[in-house]
PDB file of C-alpha atoms in Angstrom:
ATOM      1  CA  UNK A   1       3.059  28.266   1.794  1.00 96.00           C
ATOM      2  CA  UNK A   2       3.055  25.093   0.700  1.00 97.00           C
ATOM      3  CA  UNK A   3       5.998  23.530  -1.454  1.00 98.00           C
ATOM      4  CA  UNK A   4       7.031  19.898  -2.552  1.00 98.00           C
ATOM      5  CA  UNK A   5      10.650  19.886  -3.816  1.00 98.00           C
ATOM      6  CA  UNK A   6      11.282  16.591  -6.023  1.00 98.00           C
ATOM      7  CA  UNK A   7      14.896  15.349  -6.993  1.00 98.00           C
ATOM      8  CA  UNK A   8      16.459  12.123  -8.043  1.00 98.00           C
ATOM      9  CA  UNK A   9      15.350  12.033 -12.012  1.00 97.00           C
ATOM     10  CA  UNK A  10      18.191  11.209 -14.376  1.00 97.00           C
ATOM     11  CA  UNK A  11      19.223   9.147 -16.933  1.00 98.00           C
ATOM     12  CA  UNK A  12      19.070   5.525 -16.156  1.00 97.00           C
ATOM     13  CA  UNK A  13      19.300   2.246 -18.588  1.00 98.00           C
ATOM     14  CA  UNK A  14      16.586   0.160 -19.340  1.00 98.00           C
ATOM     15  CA  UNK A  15      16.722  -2.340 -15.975  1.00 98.00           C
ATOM     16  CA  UNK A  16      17.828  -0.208 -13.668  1.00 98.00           C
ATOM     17  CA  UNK A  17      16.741   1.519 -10.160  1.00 98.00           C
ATOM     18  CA  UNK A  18      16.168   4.879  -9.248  1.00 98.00           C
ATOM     19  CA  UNK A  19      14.862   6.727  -5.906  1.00 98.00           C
ATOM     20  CA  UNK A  20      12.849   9.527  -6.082  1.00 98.00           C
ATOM     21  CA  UNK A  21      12.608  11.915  -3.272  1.00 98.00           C
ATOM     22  CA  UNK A  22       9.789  15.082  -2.474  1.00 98.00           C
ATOM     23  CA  UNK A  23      10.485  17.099   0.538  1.00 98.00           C
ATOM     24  CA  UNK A  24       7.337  19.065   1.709  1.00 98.00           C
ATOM     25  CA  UNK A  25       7.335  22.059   3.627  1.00 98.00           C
ATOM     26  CA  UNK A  26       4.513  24.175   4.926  1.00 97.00           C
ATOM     27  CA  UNK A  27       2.132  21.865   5.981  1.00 97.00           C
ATOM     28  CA  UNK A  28       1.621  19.378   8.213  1.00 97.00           C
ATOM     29  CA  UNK A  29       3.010  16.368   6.042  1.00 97.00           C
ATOM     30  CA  UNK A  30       2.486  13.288   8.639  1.00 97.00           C
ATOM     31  CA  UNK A  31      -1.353  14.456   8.304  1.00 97.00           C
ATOM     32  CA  UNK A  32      -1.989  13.822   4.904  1.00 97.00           C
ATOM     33  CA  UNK A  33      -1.981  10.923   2.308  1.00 97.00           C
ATOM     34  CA  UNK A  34       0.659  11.516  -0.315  1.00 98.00           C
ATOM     35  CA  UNK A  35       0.837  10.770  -4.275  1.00 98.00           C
ATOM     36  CA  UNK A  36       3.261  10.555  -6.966  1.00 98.00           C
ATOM     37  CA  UNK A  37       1.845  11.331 -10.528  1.00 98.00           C
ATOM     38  CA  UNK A  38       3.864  11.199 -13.788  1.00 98.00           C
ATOM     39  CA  UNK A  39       3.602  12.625 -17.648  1.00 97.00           C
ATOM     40  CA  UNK A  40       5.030  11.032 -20.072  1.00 95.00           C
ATOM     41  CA  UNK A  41       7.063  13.785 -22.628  1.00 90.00           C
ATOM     42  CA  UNK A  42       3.808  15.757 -24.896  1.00 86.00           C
ATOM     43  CA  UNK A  43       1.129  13.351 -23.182  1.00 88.00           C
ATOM     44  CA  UNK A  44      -1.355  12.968 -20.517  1.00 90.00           C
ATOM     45  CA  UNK A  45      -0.944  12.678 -16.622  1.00 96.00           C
ATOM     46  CA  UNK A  46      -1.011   8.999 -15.034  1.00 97.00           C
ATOM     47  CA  UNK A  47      -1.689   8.923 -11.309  1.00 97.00           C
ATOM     48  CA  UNK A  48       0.694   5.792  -9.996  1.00 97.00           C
ATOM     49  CA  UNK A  49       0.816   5.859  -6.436  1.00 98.00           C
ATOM     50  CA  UNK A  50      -0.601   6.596  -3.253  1.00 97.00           C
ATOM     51  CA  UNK A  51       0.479   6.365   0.401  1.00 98.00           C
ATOM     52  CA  UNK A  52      -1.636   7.337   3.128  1.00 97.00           C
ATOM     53  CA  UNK A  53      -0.323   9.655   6.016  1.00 97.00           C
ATOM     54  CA  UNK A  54       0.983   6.830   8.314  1.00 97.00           C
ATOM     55  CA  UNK A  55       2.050   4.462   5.909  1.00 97.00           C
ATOM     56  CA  UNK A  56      -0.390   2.289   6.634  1.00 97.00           C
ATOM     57  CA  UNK A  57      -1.724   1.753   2.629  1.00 97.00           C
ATOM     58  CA  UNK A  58      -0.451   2.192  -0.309  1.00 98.00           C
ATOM     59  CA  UNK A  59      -1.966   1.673  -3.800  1.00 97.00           C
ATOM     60  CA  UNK A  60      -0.445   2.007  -6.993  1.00 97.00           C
ATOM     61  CA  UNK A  61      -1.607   1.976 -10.841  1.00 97.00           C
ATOM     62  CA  UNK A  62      -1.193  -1.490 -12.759  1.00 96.00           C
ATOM     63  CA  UNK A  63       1.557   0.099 -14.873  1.00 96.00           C
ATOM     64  CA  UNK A  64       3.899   0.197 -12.065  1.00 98.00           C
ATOM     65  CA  UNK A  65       2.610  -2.597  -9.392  1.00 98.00           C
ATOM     66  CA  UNK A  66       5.536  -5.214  -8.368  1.00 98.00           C
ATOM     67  CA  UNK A  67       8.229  -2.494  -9.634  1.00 98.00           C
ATOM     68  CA  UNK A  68       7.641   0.748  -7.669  1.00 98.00           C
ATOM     69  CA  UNK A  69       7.560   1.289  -4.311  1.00 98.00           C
ATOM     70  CA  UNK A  70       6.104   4.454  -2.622  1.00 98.00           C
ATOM     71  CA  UNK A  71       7.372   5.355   0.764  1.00 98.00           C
ATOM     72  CA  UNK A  72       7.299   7.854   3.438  1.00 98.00           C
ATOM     73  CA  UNK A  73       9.853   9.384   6.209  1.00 98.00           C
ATOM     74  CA  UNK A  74       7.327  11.607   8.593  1.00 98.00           C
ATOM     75  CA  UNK A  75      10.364  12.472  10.758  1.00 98.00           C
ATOM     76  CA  UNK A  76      11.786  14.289   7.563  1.00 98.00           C
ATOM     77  CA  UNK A  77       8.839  15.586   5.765  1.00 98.00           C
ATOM     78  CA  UNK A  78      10.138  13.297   2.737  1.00 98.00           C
ATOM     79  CA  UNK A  79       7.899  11.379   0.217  1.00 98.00           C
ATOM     80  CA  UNK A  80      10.057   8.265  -2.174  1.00 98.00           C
ATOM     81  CA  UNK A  81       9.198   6.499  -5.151  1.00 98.00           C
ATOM     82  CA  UNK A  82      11.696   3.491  -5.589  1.00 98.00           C
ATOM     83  CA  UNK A  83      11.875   2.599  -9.216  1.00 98.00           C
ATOM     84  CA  UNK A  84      13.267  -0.977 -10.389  1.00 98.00           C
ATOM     85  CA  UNK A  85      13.296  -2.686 -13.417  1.00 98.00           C
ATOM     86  CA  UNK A  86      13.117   0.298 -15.427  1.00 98.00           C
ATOM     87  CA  UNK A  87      11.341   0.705 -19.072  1.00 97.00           C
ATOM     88  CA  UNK A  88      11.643   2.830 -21.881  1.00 97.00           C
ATOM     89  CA  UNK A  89       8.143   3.853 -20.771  1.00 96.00           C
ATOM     90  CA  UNK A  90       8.506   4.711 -17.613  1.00 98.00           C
ATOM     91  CA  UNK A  91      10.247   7.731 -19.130  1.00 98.00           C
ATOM     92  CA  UNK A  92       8.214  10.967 -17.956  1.00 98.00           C
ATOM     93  CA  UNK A  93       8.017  13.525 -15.587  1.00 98.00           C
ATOM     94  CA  UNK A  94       7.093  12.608 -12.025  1.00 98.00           C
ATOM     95  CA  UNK A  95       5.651  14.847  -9.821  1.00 98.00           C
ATOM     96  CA  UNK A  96       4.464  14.612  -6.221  1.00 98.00           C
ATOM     97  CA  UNK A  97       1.433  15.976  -5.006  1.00 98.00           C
ATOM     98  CA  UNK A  98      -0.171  16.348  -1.581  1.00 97.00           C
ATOM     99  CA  UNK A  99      -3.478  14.429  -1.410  1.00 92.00           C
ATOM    100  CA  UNK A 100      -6.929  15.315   0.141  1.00 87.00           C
ATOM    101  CA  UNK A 101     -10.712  14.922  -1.009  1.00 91.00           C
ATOM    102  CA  UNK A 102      -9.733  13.649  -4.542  1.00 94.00           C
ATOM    103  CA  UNK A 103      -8.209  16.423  -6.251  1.00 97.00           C
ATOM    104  CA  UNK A 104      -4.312  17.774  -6.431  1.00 97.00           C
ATOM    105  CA  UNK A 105      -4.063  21.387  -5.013  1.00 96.00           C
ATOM    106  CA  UNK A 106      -0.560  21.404  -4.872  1.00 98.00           C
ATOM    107  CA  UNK A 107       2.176  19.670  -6.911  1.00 98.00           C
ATOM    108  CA  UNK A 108       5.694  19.709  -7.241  1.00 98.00           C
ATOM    109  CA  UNK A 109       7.900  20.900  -9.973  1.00 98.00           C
ATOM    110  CA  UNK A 110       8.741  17.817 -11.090  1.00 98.00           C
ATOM    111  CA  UNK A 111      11.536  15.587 -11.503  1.00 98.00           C
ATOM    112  CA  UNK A 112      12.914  13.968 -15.023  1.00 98.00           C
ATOM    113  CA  UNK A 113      13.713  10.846 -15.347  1.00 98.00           C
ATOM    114  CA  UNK A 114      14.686   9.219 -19.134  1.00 98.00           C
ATOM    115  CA  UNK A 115      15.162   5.689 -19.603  1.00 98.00           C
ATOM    116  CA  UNK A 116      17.315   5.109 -23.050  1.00 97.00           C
ATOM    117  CA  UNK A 117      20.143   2.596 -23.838  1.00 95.00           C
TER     118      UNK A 117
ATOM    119  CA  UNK B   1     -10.807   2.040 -15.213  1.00 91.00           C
ATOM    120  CA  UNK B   2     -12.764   4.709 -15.870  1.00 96.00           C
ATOM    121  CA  UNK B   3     -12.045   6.613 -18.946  1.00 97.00           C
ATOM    122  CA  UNK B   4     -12.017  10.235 -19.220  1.00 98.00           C
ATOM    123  CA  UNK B   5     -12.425  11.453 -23.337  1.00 97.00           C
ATOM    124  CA  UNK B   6     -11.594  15.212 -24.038  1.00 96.00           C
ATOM    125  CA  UNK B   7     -11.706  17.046 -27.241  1.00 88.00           C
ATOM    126  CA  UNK B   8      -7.666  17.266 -28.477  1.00 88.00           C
ATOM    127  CA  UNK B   9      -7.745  20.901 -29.325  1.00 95.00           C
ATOM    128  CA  UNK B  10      -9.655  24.304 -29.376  1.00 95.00           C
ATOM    129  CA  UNK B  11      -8.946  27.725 -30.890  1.00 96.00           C
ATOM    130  CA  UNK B  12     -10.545  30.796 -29.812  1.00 96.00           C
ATOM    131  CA  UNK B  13     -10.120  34.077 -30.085  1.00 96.00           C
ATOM    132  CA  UNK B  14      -9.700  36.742 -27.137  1.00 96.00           C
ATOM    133  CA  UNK B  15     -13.155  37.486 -25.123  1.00 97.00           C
ATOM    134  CA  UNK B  16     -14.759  35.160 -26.957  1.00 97.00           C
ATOM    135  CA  UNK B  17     -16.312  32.379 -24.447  1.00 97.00           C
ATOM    136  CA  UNK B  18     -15.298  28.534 -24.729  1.00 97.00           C
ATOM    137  CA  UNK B  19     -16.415  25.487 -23.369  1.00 97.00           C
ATOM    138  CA  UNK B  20     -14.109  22.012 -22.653  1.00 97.00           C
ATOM    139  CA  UNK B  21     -15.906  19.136 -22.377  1.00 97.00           C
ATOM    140  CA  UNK B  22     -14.535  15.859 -20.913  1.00 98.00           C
ATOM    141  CA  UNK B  23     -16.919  13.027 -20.650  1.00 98.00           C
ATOM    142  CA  UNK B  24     -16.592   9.732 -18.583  1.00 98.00           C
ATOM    143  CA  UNK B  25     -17.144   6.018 -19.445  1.00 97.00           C
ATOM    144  CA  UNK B  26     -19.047   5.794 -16.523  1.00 97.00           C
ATOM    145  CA  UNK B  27     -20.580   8.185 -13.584  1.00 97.00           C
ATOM    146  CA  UNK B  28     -18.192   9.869 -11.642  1.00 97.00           C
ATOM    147  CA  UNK B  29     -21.037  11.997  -9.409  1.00 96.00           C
ATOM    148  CA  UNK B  30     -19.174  15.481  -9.170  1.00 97.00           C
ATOM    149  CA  UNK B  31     -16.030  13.682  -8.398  1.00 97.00           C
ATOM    150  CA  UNK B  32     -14.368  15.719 -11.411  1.00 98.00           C
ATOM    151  CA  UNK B  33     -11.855  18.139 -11.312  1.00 98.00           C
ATOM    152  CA  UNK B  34      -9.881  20.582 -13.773  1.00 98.00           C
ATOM    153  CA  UNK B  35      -6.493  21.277 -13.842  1.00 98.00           C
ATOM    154  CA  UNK B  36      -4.417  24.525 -16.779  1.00 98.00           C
ATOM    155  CA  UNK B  37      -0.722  23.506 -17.509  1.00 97.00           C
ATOM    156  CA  UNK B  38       1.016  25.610 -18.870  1.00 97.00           C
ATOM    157  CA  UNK B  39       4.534  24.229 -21.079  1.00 93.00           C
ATOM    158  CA  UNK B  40       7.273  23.772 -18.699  1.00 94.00           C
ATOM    159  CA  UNK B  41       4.938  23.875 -15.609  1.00 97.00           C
ATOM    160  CA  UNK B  42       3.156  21.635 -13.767  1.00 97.00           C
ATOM    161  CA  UNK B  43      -0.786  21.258 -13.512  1.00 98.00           C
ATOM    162  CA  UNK B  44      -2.854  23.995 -11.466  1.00 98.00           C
ATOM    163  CA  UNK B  45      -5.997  23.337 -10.355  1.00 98.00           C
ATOM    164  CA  UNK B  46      -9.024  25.256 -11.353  1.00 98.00           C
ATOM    165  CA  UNK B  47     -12.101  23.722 -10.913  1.00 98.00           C
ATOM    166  CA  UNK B  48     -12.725  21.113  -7.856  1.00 98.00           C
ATOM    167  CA  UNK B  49     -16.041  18.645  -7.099  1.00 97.00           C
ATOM    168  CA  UNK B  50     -17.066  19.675 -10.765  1.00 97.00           C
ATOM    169  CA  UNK B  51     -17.900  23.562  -9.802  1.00 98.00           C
ATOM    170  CA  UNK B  52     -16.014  24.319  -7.153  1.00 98.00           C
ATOM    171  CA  UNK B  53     -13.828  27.062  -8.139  1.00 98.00           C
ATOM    172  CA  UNK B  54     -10.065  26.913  -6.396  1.00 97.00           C
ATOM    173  CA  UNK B  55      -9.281  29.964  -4.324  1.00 96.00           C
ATOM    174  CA  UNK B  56      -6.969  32.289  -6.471  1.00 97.00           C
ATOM    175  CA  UNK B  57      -8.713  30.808  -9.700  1.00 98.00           C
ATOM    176  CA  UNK B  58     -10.275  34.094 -11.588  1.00 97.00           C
ATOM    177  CA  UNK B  59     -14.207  33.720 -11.860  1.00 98.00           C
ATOM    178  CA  UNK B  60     -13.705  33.399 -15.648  1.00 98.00           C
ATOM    179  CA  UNK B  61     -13.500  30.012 -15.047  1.00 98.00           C
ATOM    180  CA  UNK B  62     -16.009  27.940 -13.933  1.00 98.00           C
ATOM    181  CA  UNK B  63     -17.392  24.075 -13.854  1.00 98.00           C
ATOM    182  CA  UNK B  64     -20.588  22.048 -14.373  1.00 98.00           C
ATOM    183  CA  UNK B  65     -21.777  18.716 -14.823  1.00 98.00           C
ATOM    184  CA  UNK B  66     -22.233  15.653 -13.051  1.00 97.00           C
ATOM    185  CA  UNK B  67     -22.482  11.878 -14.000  1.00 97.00           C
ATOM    186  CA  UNK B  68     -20.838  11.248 -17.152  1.00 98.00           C
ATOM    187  CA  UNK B  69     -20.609  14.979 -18.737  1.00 98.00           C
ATOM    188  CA  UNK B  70     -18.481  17.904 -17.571  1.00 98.00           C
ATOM    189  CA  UNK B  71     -17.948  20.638 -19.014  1.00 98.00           C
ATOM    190  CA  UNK B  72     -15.149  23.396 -17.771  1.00 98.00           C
ATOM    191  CA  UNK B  73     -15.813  27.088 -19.135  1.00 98.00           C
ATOM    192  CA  UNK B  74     -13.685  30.460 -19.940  1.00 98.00           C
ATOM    193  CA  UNK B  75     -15.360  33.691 -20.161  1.00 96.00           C
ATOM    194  CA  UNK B  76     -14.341  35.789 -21.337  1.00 97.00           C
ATOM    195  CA  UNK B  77     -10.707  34.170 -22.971  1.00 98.00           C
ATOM    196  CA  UNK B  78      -7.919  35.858 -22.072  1.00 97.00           C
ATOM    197  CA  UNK B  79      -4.398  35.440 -24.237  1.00 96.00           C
ATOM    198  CA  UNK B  80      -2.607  34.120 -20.926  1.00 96.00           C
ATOM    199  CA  UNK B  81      -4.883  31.276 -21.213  1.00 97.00           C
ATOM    200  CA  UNK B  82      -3.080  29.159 -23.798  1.00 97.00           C
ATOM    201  CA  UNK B  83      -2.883  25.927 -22.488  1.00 97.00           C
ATOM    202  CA  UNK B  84      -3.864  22.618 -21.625  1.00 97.00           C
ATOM    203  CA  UNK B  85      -6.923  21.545 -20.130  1.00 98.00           C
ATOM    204  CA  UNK B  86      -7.231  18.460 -18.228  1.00 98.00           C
ATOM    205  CA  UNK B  87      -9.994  16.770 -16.228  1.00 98.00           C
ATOM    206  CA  UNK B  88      -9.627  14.017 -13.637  1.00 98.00           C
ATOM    207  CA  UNK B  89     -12.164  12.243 -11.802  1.00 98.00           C
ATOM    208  CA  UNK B  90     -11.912  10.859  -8.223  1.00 97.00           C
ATOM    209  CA  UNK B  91     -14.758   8.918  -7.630  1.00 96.00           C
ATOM    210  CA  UNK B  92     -13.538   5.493  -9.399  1.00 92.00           C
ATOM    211  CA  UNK B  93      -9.428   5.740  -8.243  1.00 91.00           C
ATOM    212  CA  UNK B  94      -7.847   8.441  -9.851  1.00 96.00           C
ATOM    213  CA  UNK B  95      -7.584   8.878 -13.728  1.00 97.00           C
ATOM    214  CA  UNK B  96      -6.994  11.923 -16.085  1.00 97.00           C
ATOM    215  CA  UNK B  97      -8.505  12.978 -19.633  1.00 97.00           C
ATOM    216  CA  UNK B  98      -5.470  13.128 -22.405  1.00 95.00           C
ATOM    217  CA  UNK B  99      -6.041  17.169 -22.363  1.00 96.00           C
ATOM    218  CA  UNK B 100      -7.354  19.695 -24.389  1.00 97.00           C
ATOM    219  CA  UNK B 101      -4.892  22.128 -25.792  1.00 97.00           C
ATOM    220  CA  UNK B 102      -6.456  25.846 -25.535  1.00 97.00           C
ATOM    221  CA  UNK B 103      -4.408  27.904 -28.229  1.00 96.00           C
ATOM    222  CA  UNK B 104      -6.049  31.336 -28.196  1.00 94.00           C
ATOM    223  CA  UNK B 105      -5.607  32.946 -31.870  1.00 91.00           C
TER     224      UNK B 105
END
């Protein structure tokens, strides 16, 4: 069965860092590309990064380029999203999900993260 | 980007049959996909390639369309299906419709 396990959300100031983690388990994680989606409280979802299986590309939205970094630990089944310079609207749920053709057949549970003063 | 419009909000009743449309600023071929979230939860996916239904997925649900109109189908509605809808296409990088909101009266 497949599961992704995110933690790391909190409460951070506007400025500062956080790292994200998703463990995976229950598939072959160094075989597939890996993303990290987030919702914003009562909106939409906003795909904003993608790494491929060996780390070899990554690609992220325009709302997040030059602050987030997405990163990958094969030998520990572990997905990251380092977050820096925070913003107010960067608050959201973020969720991992393992990629494939286009489409998101499994996702995490999410992890929160709130950026107030 | 490409820009994926939905509908806000439906209301049907039980066994009646609904349709939620999502329509794209520009062709996405089949690369569309619907996802049910539930509150508290995160997104499931239904519907993949347009009409590809997910294994699991009851046959109540189904997909069509291709280009620039999708449309994702219940029927018959079923109470458990309050929730909301969202499309995503794949074909230019990866965006998402704002949802449509199922409440089932």
């Amino acid at each position: 069965e497949v599961q992704l396990v995110e933690s790391g959300g909190g409460l951070v100031k506007p400025g500062s860092s956080l790292k994200l983690s998703c463990v995976a388990s229950g598939f072959t994680f160094s075989s597939y590309g890996m993303h990290w989606i987030r919702q914003a409280p009562k909106k939409g979802l906003e795909w904003i990064a993608l790494i491929y299986y060996d780390s070899s590309n990554k690609y992220y939205a325009d709302s997040v380029k030059g602050r987030f970094t997405i990163s990958r630990d094969n030998s520990k089944n572990t997905l990251y999203l380092e977050m820096n310079s925070l913003r107010s609207e960067d608050t959201a749920m973020y969720y991992c999900a393992k990629g494939g053709q286009g489409w998101f057949a499994y996702w995490g549970q999410g992890t929160l993260v709130t950026v107030s003063s | 980007d490409t820009v994926l419009t939905q509908s806000p909000a439906l209301a049907v009743s039980p066994g009646e049959r609904v349709t939620i449309s999502c329509r794209a600023s520009e062709s996405v071929s089949t690369g569309m996909h619907w996802y049910q979230q539930k509150p508290g939860q995160q997104p499931k996916l239904l519907i993949y390639g347009a009409s590809n239904l997910e294994s699991g997925v009851p046959a109540r649900f189904s997909g069509s369309g291709s280009g620039t109109d999708f449309t994702l189908t219940i029927d018959p509605v079923e109470a458990d299906d309050t929730a909301t809808y969202f499309c995503q296409q794949s074909w230019n990088d990866l965006t998402f419709g704002s949802g449509t909101k199922l409440e089932i009266k």
